[in-house]
DNA sequence: TTGCTACATAGGAATCATTCCTAAACAGGA
DNA sequence: TCCTGTTTAGGAATGATTCCTATGTAGCAA
């Protein structure tokens, strides 16, 4: 499925959503990205074309698209929300250095058995695997660092 | 390993952490909980015993304990951070109704192969599986609801 | 084509978790 | 017991997200 404007507008129609220039541009930017952008990322990307665009609108649009089932909110960490228009079943690899997220579509991961030890009446509807590690670039800079590799900043010295 | 005060204080010493009453109480509350509490939860739990306790101190303490490797930050959703003192390898089941988190220790989940399709120089160091679904209680209330089951509040009507 | 109406947008203010800053308190070693 | 560096508490600051509201506009119906 190529990403024509037509195509997007039809998707919106099917979901009962009005198709406005801003909404279309935001969704298009998200579909074209594989970087799991934040609301702010999308704002920065669409802003040049629509200088009046409000970050607010990006948030609103994303929540509408999410409710319509056209985008997923990818929650890596409790920091800002990141979004994904890739609806096919997939999992994520997160680099703990640069925080980039890669998609993984290994079919073996889509056949995990339901975990044992759950209450009988708990119904699992989906699952996601989040792999963590370091990408090549971040591994190099980790090695060249002499300081501690830990994440945030409590023990400052 | 029972949870004596001695025990906790020794752990702190081993990590080079001073052992203060507040710190001990916060860690103890976390170890005793299986609910993956937030900083605020822990504050509410310890506050009665230490009325002068500051929420700030809870945040600081958690970040120190996390850096020391005594607690893990469990990030379910991009909302507030939740914490876990269970250091043995395990995964999570999240109820999308009540947002409660259960631990899953199915050993089959600890032997997943590294996913295919990654750049060669990406090094995976850990992974976690997050199962989502509805617990018994929330399934019941979902059935009795006639309104839409969607998550947040964009299309209000 | 024109008008209507409900949904969208923009902008500013509000909220809420978390972090920053700083002065006073205190744990643990000398 | 004294000293020093860590910890604590409290208030202010930050930053993502949501709320509020007036204006704009897409899409339907006449």
Tab-separated table of C-alpha atoms (C1' of nucleotides) in Angstrom:
chain	number	residue	atom	x	y	z
A	1	UNK	CA	0.000	0.000	0.000
A	2	UNK	CA	1.666	3.199	-1.171
A	3	UNK	CA	1.045	6.303	0.810
A	4	UNK	CA	-0.989	8.526	-1.443
A	5	UNK	CA	-3.011	11.385	-0.114
A	6	UNK	CA	-6.073	9.602	-1.449
A	7	UNK	CA	-5.129	6.624	0.582
A	8	UNK	CA	-4.841	8.576	3.788
A	9	UNK	CA	-8.071	10.425	3.194
A	10	UNK	CA	-9.878	7.189	2.601
A	11	UNK	CA	-8.508	5.752	5.814
A	12	UNK	CA	-9.758	8.789	7.665
A	13	UNK	CA	-13.171	8.473	6.044
A	14	UNK	CA	-13.384	4.818	6.972
A	15	UNK	CA	-12.761	5.768	10.571
A	16	UNK	CA	-15.274	8.587	10.466
A	17	UNK	CA	-12.605	11.259	10.807
A	18	UNK	CA	-12.587	14.537	8.969
A	19	UNK	CA	-9.562	14.962	6.825
A	20	UNK	CA	-7.866	18.272	7.359
A	21	UNK	CA	-4.501	19.370	5.998
A	22	UNK	CA	-2.905	19.343	9.445
A	23	UNK	CA	-4.247	15.939	10.338
A	24	UNK	CA	-3.154	14.481	7.054
A	25	UNK	CA	0.331	15.946	7.351
A	26	UNK	CA	0.798	14.673	10.883
A	27	UNK	CA	-0.343	11.188	10.007
A	28	UNK	CA	1.767	11.166	6.868
A	29	UNK	CA	4.864	12.210	8.793
A	30	UNK	CA	4.249	9.434	11.274
A	31	UNK	CA	3.689	6.764	8.642
A	32	UNK	CA	6.861	7.751	6.836
A	33	UNK	CA	8.954	7.632	9.968
A	34	UNK	CA	10.477	4.532	11.486
A	35	UNK	CA	11.871	6.478	14.419
A	36	UNK	CA	8.841	6.321	16.725
A	37	UNK	CA	8.660	10.089	17.017
A	38	UNK	CA	7.293	12.061	19.925
A	39	UNK	CA	4.535	14.623	19.555
A	40	UNK	CA	7.205	17.298	19.551
A	41	UNK	CA	9.168	15.511	16.825
A	42	UNK	CA	6.099	15.438	14.623
A	43	UNK	CA	5.392	19.066	15.403
A	44	UNK	CA	8.912	19.992	14.339
A	45	UNK	CA	8.556	18.019	11.160
A	46	UNK	CA	5.190	19.385	10.077
A	47	UNK	CA	5.631	22.905	11.390
A	48	UNK	CA	7.638	24.254	8.437
A	49	UNK	CA	4.782	23.408	6.096
A	50	UNK	CA	2.081	24.657	8.460
A	51	UNK	CA	3.613	27.490	10.451
A	52	UNK	CA	0.382	28.092	12.336
A	53	UNK	CA	0.302	24.493	13.549
A	54	UNK	CA	-0.074	24.187	17.272
A	55	UNK	CA	1.634	21.510	19.324
A	56	UNK	CA	-1.748	21.177	20.895
A	57	UNK	CA	-3.179	20.067	17.607
A	58	UNK	CA	-0.507	17.418	17.311
A	59	UNK	CA	-1.491	16.031	20.691
A	60	UNK	CA	-5.157	16.171	19.842
A	61	UNK	CA	-4.626	14.578	16.459
A	62	UNK	CA	-2.531	11.776	17.896
A	63	UNK	CA	-5.145	11.016	20.500
A	64	UNK	CA	-7.835	10.921	17.844
A	65	UNK	CA	-5.775	8.652	15.619
A	66	UNK	CA	-4.983	6.422	18.549
A	67	UNK	CA	-8.627	6.136	19.468
A	68	UNK	CA	-9.445	5.335	15.865
A	69	UNK	CA	-6.837	2.607	15.946
A	70	UNK	CA	-4.642	4.157	13.275
A	71	UNK	CA	-1.614	4.711	15.459
A	72	UNK	CA	-0.162	3.080	18.518
A	73	UNK	CA	1.387	4.737	21.505
A	74	UNK	CA	4.736	3.133	22.179
A	75	UNK	CA	5.726	3.520	25.761
A	76	UNK	CA	9.381	3.098	26.322
A	77	UNK	CA	10.243	4.406	29.709
A	78	UNK	CA	7.949	6.705	31.573
A	79	UNK	CA	9.206	9.738	29.734
A	80	UNK	CA	7.423	11.271	26.806
A	81	UNK	CA	5.079	9.276	24.644
A	82	UNK	CA	6.240	8.009	21.293
A	83	UNK	CA	4.026	6.981	18.418
A	84	UNK	CA	4.021	4.346	15.740
A	85	UNK	CA	1.844	3.912	12.677
A	86	UNK	CA	3.135	0.403	12.091
A	87	UNK	CA	0.115	-1.682	13.016
A	88	UNK	CA	1.448	-5.102	12.099
A	89	UNK	CA	2.563	-7.194	15.052
A	90	UNK	CA	6.106	-6.310	15.972
A	91	UNK	CA	8.385	-5.738	18.912
A	92	UNK	CA	10.971	-3.167	19.848
A	93	UNK	CA	14.670	-2.879	20.446
A	94	UNK	CA	15.684	0.139	22.464
A	95	UNK	CA	19.215	1.484	22.559
A	96	UNK	CA	19.900	2.551	26.107
A	97	UNK	CA	22.463	5.022	24.852
A	98	UNK	CA	20.682	7.093	22.228
A	99	UNK	CA	17.147	5.957	23.120
A	100	UNK	CA	16.435	5.091	19.522
A	101	UNK	CA	13.854	2.420	18.918
A	102	UNK	CA	14.021	-0.189	16.185
A	103	UNK	CA	11.190	-2.404	15.044
A	104	UNK	CA	11.662	-6.146	15.176
A	105	UNK	CA	9.395	-8.409	13.203
A	106	UNK	CA	10.820	-11.805	14.062
A	107	UNK	CA	7.840	-14.163	13.606
A	108	UNK	CA	9.109	-16.411	16.388
A	109	UNK	CA	8.194	-13.662	18.820
A	110	UNK	CA	4.573	-13.717	17.752
A	111	UNK	CA	3.908	-17.170	19.095
A	112	UNK	CA	4.710	-16.863	22.763
A	113	UNK	CA	2.517	-19.002	24.974
A	114	UNK	CA	0.427	-17.341	27.630
A	115	UNK	CA	2.479	-17.184	30.786
A	116	UNK	CA	1.882	-19.659	33.559
A	117	UNK	CA	0.914	-18.620	37.052
A	118	UNK	CA	-1.773	-16.111	36.185
A	119	UNK	CA	-5.184	-15.984	37.836
A	120	UNK	CA	-7.564	-18.097	35.752
A	121	UNK	CA	-9.825	-15.207	34.932
A	122	UNK	CA	-7.103	-12.964	33.569
A	123	UNK	CA	-7.450	-12.631	29.832
A	124	UNK	CA	-4.324	-11.721	27.856
A	125	UNK	CA	-5.080	-9.807	24.692
A	126	UNK	CA	-1.621	-8.854	23.485
A	127	UNK	CA	1.983	-8.678	24.465
A	128	UNK	CA	5.112	-6.896	23.449
A	129	UNK	CA	8.733	-7.720	23.906
A	130	UNK	CA	11.124	-4.863	24.586
A	131	UNK	CA	14.757	-5.678	24.031
A	132	UNK	CA	17.324	-3.338	25.506
A	133	UNK	CA	20.954	-2.930	24.733
A	134	UNK	CA	23.373	-0.674	22.931
A	135	UNK	CA	23.687	0.049	19.252
A	136	UNK	CA	27.063	0.009	17.567
A	137	UNK	CA	27.632	3.743	17.807
A	138	UNK	CA	26.690	3.904	21.482
A	139	UNK	CA	28.849	0.906	22.327
A	140	UNK	CA	31.839	2.678	20.843
A	141	UNK	CA	31.234	5.836	22.835
A	142	UNK	CA	30.635	3.775	25.969
A	143	UNK	CA	34.043	2.171	25.586
A	144	UNK	CA	35.755	5.480	25.061
A	145	UNK	CA	34.117	6.866	28.191
A	146	UNK	CA	35.992	6.392	31.423
A	147	UNK	CA	33.125	7.581	33.570
A	148	UNK	CA	30.286	5.512	34.963
A	149	UNK	CA	27.756	4.154	32.493
A	150	UNK	CA	24.706	4.588	34.701
A	151	UNK	CA	21.623	6.353	33.527
A	152	UNK	CA	20.461	9.379	35.463
A	153	UNK	CA	22.078	11.792	37.829
A	154	UNK	CA	21.676	11.115	41.522
A	155	UNK	CA	25.246	10.567	42.780
A	156	UNK	CA	26.794	13.435	40.969
A	157	UNK	CA	30.523	13.120	41.648
B	1	UNK	CA	16.078	-14.219	52.768
B	2	UNK	CA	13.806	-12.701	55.387
B	3	UNK	CA	13.499	-8.976	55.535
B	4	UNK	CA	15.104	-7.977	58.796
B	5	UNK	CA	16.314	-4.473	59.408
B	6	UNK	CA	19.788	-5.919	59.777
B	7	UNK	CA	19.447	-7.394	56.360
B	8	UNK	CA	18.503	-4.125	54.764
B	9	UNK	CA	21.224	-2.211	56.530
B	10	UNK	CA	23.780	-4.713	55.369
B	11	UNK	CA	22.592	-4.400	51.803
B	12	UNK	CA	22.961	-0.660	52.044
B	13	UNK	CA	26.456	-1.019	53.470
B	14	UNK	CA	27.458	-3.382	50.700
B	15	UNK	CA	26.386	-0.764	48.180
B	16	UNK	CA	28.162	2.008	50.041
B	17	UNK	CA	24.924	3.706	51.016
B	18	UNK	CA	24.290	5.303	54.368
B	19	UNK	CA	21.397	3.756	56.161
B	20	UNK	CA	18.918	6.299	57.395
B	21	UNK	CA	15.483	5.625	58.860
B	22	UNK	CA	13.729	7.166	55.861
B	23	UNK	CA	15.755	5.250	53.348
B	24	UNK	CA	15.251	2.013	55.199
B	25	UNK	CA	11.524	2.537	55.487
B	26	UNK	CA	11.131	3.376	51.817
B	27	UNK	CA	13.100	0.360	50.697
B	28	UNK	CA	11.270	-1.885	53.138
B	29	UNK	CA	7.906	-0.698	51.869
B	30	UNK	CA	8.976	-1.399	48.325
B	31	UNK	CA	10.319	-4.865	49.081
B	32	UNK	CA	7.141	-5.814	50.892
B	33	UNK	CA	4.930	-4.669	48.059
B	34	UNK	CA	4.086	-6.657	44.966
B	35	UNK	CA	2.081	-3.798	43.503
B	36	UNK	CA	4.894	-1.928	41.735
B	37	UNK	CA	4.161	1.268	43.604
B	38	UNK	CA	4.835	4.774	42.384
B	39	UNK	CA	6.927	7.264	44.324
B	40	UNK	CA	3.705	8.770	45.599
B	41	UNK	CA	2.425	5.377	46.717
B	42	UNK	CA	5.559	4.815	48.734
B	43	UNK	CA	5.347	8.304	50.145
B	44	UNK	CA	1.778	7.649	51.287
B	45	UNK	CA	2.807	4.391	52.853
B	46	UNK	CA	5.823	5.660	54.765
B	47	UNK	CA	4.484	9.109	55.589
B	48	UNK	CA	2.409	8.085	58.620
B	49	UNK	CA	5.539	6.765	60.322
B	50	UNK	CA	7.708	9.711	59.256
B	51	UNK	CA	5.413	12.714	59.057
B	52	UNK	CA	8.290	14.987	58.088
B	53	UNK	CA	9.122	12.829	55.087
B	54	UNK	CA	9.318	14.733	51.848
B	55	UNK	CA	8.141	13.331	48.544
B	56	UNK	CA	11.398	14.709	47.297
B	57	UNK	CA	13.271	12.333	49.527
B	58	UNK	CA	11.317	9.429	48.115
B	59	UNK	CA	12.357	10.416	44.608
B	60	UNK	CA	15.956	10.915	45.665
B	61	UNK	CA	16.038	7.630	47.550
B	62	UNK	CA	14.575	5.708	44.650
B	63	UNK	CA	17.108	7.153	42.274
B	64	UNK	CA	19.926	6.233	44.629
B	65	UNK	CA	18.613	2.712	45.061
B	66	UNK	CA	18.172	2.363	41.339
B	67	UNK	CA	21.720	3.497	40.696
B	68	UNK	CA	22.925	1.042	43.304
B	69	UNK	CA	21.009	-1.677	41.517
B	70	UNK	CA	18.718	-2.452	44.426
B	71	UNK	CA	15.491	-1.498	42.689
B	72	UNK	CA	14.247	-1.434	39.131
B	73	UNK	CA	12.163	1.185	37.469
B	74	UNK	CA	9.232	-0.490	35.754
B	75	UNK	CA	7.951	1.588	32.923
B	76	UNK	CA	4.453	0.691	31.970
B	77	UNK	CA	3.029	3.400	29.840
B	78	UNK	CA	4.604	6.804	29.706
B	79	UNK	CA	2.828	7.961	32.828
B	80	UNK	CA	4.418	7.949	36.218
B	81	UNK	CA	7.305	5.697	37.091
B	82	UNK	CA	6.705	2.554	39.077
B	83	UNK	CA	9.280	0.646	41.059
B	84	UNK	CA	10.087	-2.949	41.814
B	85	UNK	CA	12.506	-4.492	44.300
B	86	UNK	CA	12.128	-7.915	42.716
B	87	UNK	CA	15.480	-8.346	41.029
B	88	UNK	CA	15.066	-11.893	39.763
B	89	UNK	CA	14.282	-12.149	36.062
B	90	UNK	CA	10.592	-11.786	35.521
B	91	UNK	CA	8.023	-10.247	33.242
B	92	UNK	CA	4.840	-8.287	33.701
B	93	UNK	CA	1.145	-8.597	33.082
B	94	UNK	CA	-0.704	-5.310	33.018
B	95	UNK	CA	-4.441	-5.030	33.429
B	96	UNK	CA	-5.636	-2.376	31.037
B	97	UNK	CA	-8.609	-1.729	33.253
B	98	UNK	CA	-7.181	-1.110	36.702
B	99	UNK	CA	-3.574	-0.678	35.591
B	100	UNK	CA	-2.398	-3.187	38.150
B	101	UNK	CA	0.782	-5.034	37.351
B	102	UNK	CA	1.440	-8.676	38.157
B	103	UNK	CA	4.807	-10.388	38.078
B	104	UNK	CA	5.218	-13.416	35.841
B	105	UNK	CA	8.114	-15.768	36.396
B	106	UNK	CA	7.488	-18.329	33.676
B	107	UNK	CA	10.967	-19.734	32.958
B	108	UNK	CA	10.082	-20.292	29.323
B	109	UNK	CA	10.116	-16.535	28.884
B	110	UNK	CA	13.716	-16.297	30.007
B	111	UNK	CA	15.085	-18.160	27.023
B	112	UNK	CA	13.958	-16.066	24.093
B	113	UNK	CA	16.442	-15.987	21.235
B	114	UNK	CA	17.847	-12.681	20.125
B	115	UNK	CA	15.582	-11.285	17.452
B	116	UNK	CA	16.572	-11.581	13.827
B	117	UNK	CA	17.014	-8.581	11.589
B	118	UNK	CA	19.073	-6.423	13.908
B	119	UNK	CA	22.228	-4.593	12.861
B	120	UNK	CA	25.181	-6.860	13.600
B	121	UNK	CA	26.738	-4.472	16.057
B	122	UNK	CA	23.662	-4.092	18.217
B	123	UNK	CA	24.197	-5.822	21.526
B	124	UNK	CA	21.109	-6.946	23.427
B	125	UNK	CA	21.621	-7.000	27.160
B	126	UNK	CA	18.141	-7.766	28.445
B	127	UNK	CA	14.531	-7.933	27.476
B	128	UNK	CA	11.159	-7.843	29.087
B	129	UNK	CA	7.806	-9.096	27.977
B	130	UNK	CA	4.760	-7.018	28.827
B	131	UNK	CA	1.460	-8.846	28.563
B	132	UNK	CA	-1.669	-6.764	28.438
B	133	UNK	CA	-5.222	-7.752	29.040
B	134	UNK	CA	-7.979	-7.559	31.596
B	135	UNK	CA	-8.170	-9.095	35.019
B	136	UNK	CA	-11.312	-10.893	36.154
B	137	UNK	CA	-12.772	-7.931	37.981
B	138	UNK	CA	-12.201	-5.517	35.114
B	139	UNK	CA	-13.625	-7.956	32.590
B	140	UNK	CA	-16.807	-8.088	34.606
B	141	UNK	CA	-17.145	-4.332	34.745
B	142	UNK	CA	-16.319	-4.075	31.027
B	143	UNK	CA	-19.189	-6.400	30.220
B	144	UNK	CA	-21.612	-4.460	32.368
B	145	UNK	CA	-20.571	-1.231	30.667
B	146	UNK	CA	-22.475	-0.249	27.573
B	147	UNK	CA	-20.137	2.598	26.695
B	148	UNK	CA	-17.039	2.423	24.541
B	149	UNK	CA	-14.065	0.559	25.920
B	150	UNK	CA	-11.425	2.903	24.563
B	151	UNK	CA	-8.735	4.360	26.736
B	152	UNK	CA	-8.496	8.116	27.015
B	153	UNK	CA	-10.775	11.032	26.387
B	154	UNK	CA	-10.539	12.678	22.988
B	155	UNK	CA	-13.932	12.076	21.395
B	156	UNK	CA	-16.005	13.018	24.346
B	157	UNK	CA	-19.554	12.215	23.279
C	1	DT	C1'	-23.704	26.551	-4.630
C	2	DT	C1'	-24.832	28.010	-0.071
C	3	DG	C1'	-25.620	27.459	4.833
C	4	DC	C1'	-25.332	24.840	9.006
C	5	DT	C1'	-23.374	22.297	12.454
C	6	DA	C1'	-20.279	19.590	14.670
C	7	DC	C1'	-15.686	18.679	14.783
C	8	DA	C1'	-10.819	20.871	14.377
C	9	DT	C1'	-7.516	24.171	15.343
C	10	DA	C1'	-4.699	27.547	17.937
C	11	DG	C1'	-3.234	29.695	21.812
C	12	DG	C1'	-2.965	30.426	26.433
C	13	DA	C1'	-3.503	28.749	31.000
C	14	DA	C1'	-3.513	24.827	34.137
C	15	DT	C1'	-1.927	20.379	35.836
C	16	DC	C1'	1.042	16.975	37.411
C	17	DA	C1'	5.166	14.184	37.854
C	18	DT	C1'	9.673	14.935	38.384
C	19	DT	C1'	13.962	17.531	38.997
C	20	DC	C1'	16.690	21.426	40.667
C	21	DC	C1'	18.425	24.309	44.348
C	22	DT	C1'	19.744	25.242	48.972
C	23	DA	C1'	20.215	25.257	53.854
C	24	DA	C1'	20.004	22.444	57.804
C	25	DA	C1'	20.477	17.648	59.807
C	26	DC	C1'	22.915	13.581	60.405
C	27	DA	C1'	25.590	8.917	59.554
C	28	DG	C1'	29.792	6.973	59.821
C	29	DG	C1'	34.613	7.135	59.853
C	30	DA	C1'	38.889	9.428	62.072
D	1	DT	C1'	33.787	13.395	70.105
D	2	DC	C1'	34.487	15.878	65.867
D	3	DC	C1'	34.363	16.430	60.771
D	4	DT	C1'	32.937	15.790	56.333
D	5	DG	C1'	30.262	14.436	52.818
D	6	DT	C1'	25.775	12.536	52.218
D	7	DT	C1'	20.875	12.996	53.141
D	8	DT	C1'	16.838	15.400	54.019
D	9	DA	C1'	13.036	18.854	53.502
D	10	DG	C1'	10.934	22.412	51.374
D	11	DG	C1'	10.178	25.475	47.918
D	12	DA	C1'	10.795	26.773	43.239
D	13	DA	C1'	11.486	25.342	38.442
D	14	DT	C1'	10.826	22.381	34.481
D	15	DG	C1'	8.615	20.005	30.902
D	16	DA	C1'	5.179	16.990	28.914
D	17	DT	C1'	0.520	16.812	28.550
D	18	DT	C1'	-4.221	18.301	29.190
D	19	DC	C1'	-7.873	21.726	29.769
D	20	DC	C1'	-10.473	25.704	28.230
D	21	DT	C1'	-12.388	28.516	24.752
D	22	DA	C1'	-13.027	31.302	20.764
D	23	DT	C1'	-12.536	30.990	15.944
D	24	DG	C1'	-12.116	28.273	11.648
D	25	DT	C1'	-13.548	24.794	8.497
D	26	DA	C1'	-14.939	19.997	6.480
D	27	DG	C1'	-18.669	17.717	5.038
D	28	DC	C1'	-23.433	17.122	4.789
D	29	DA	C1'	-28.070	18.747	3.271
D	30	DA	C1'	-30.997	21.855	1.022
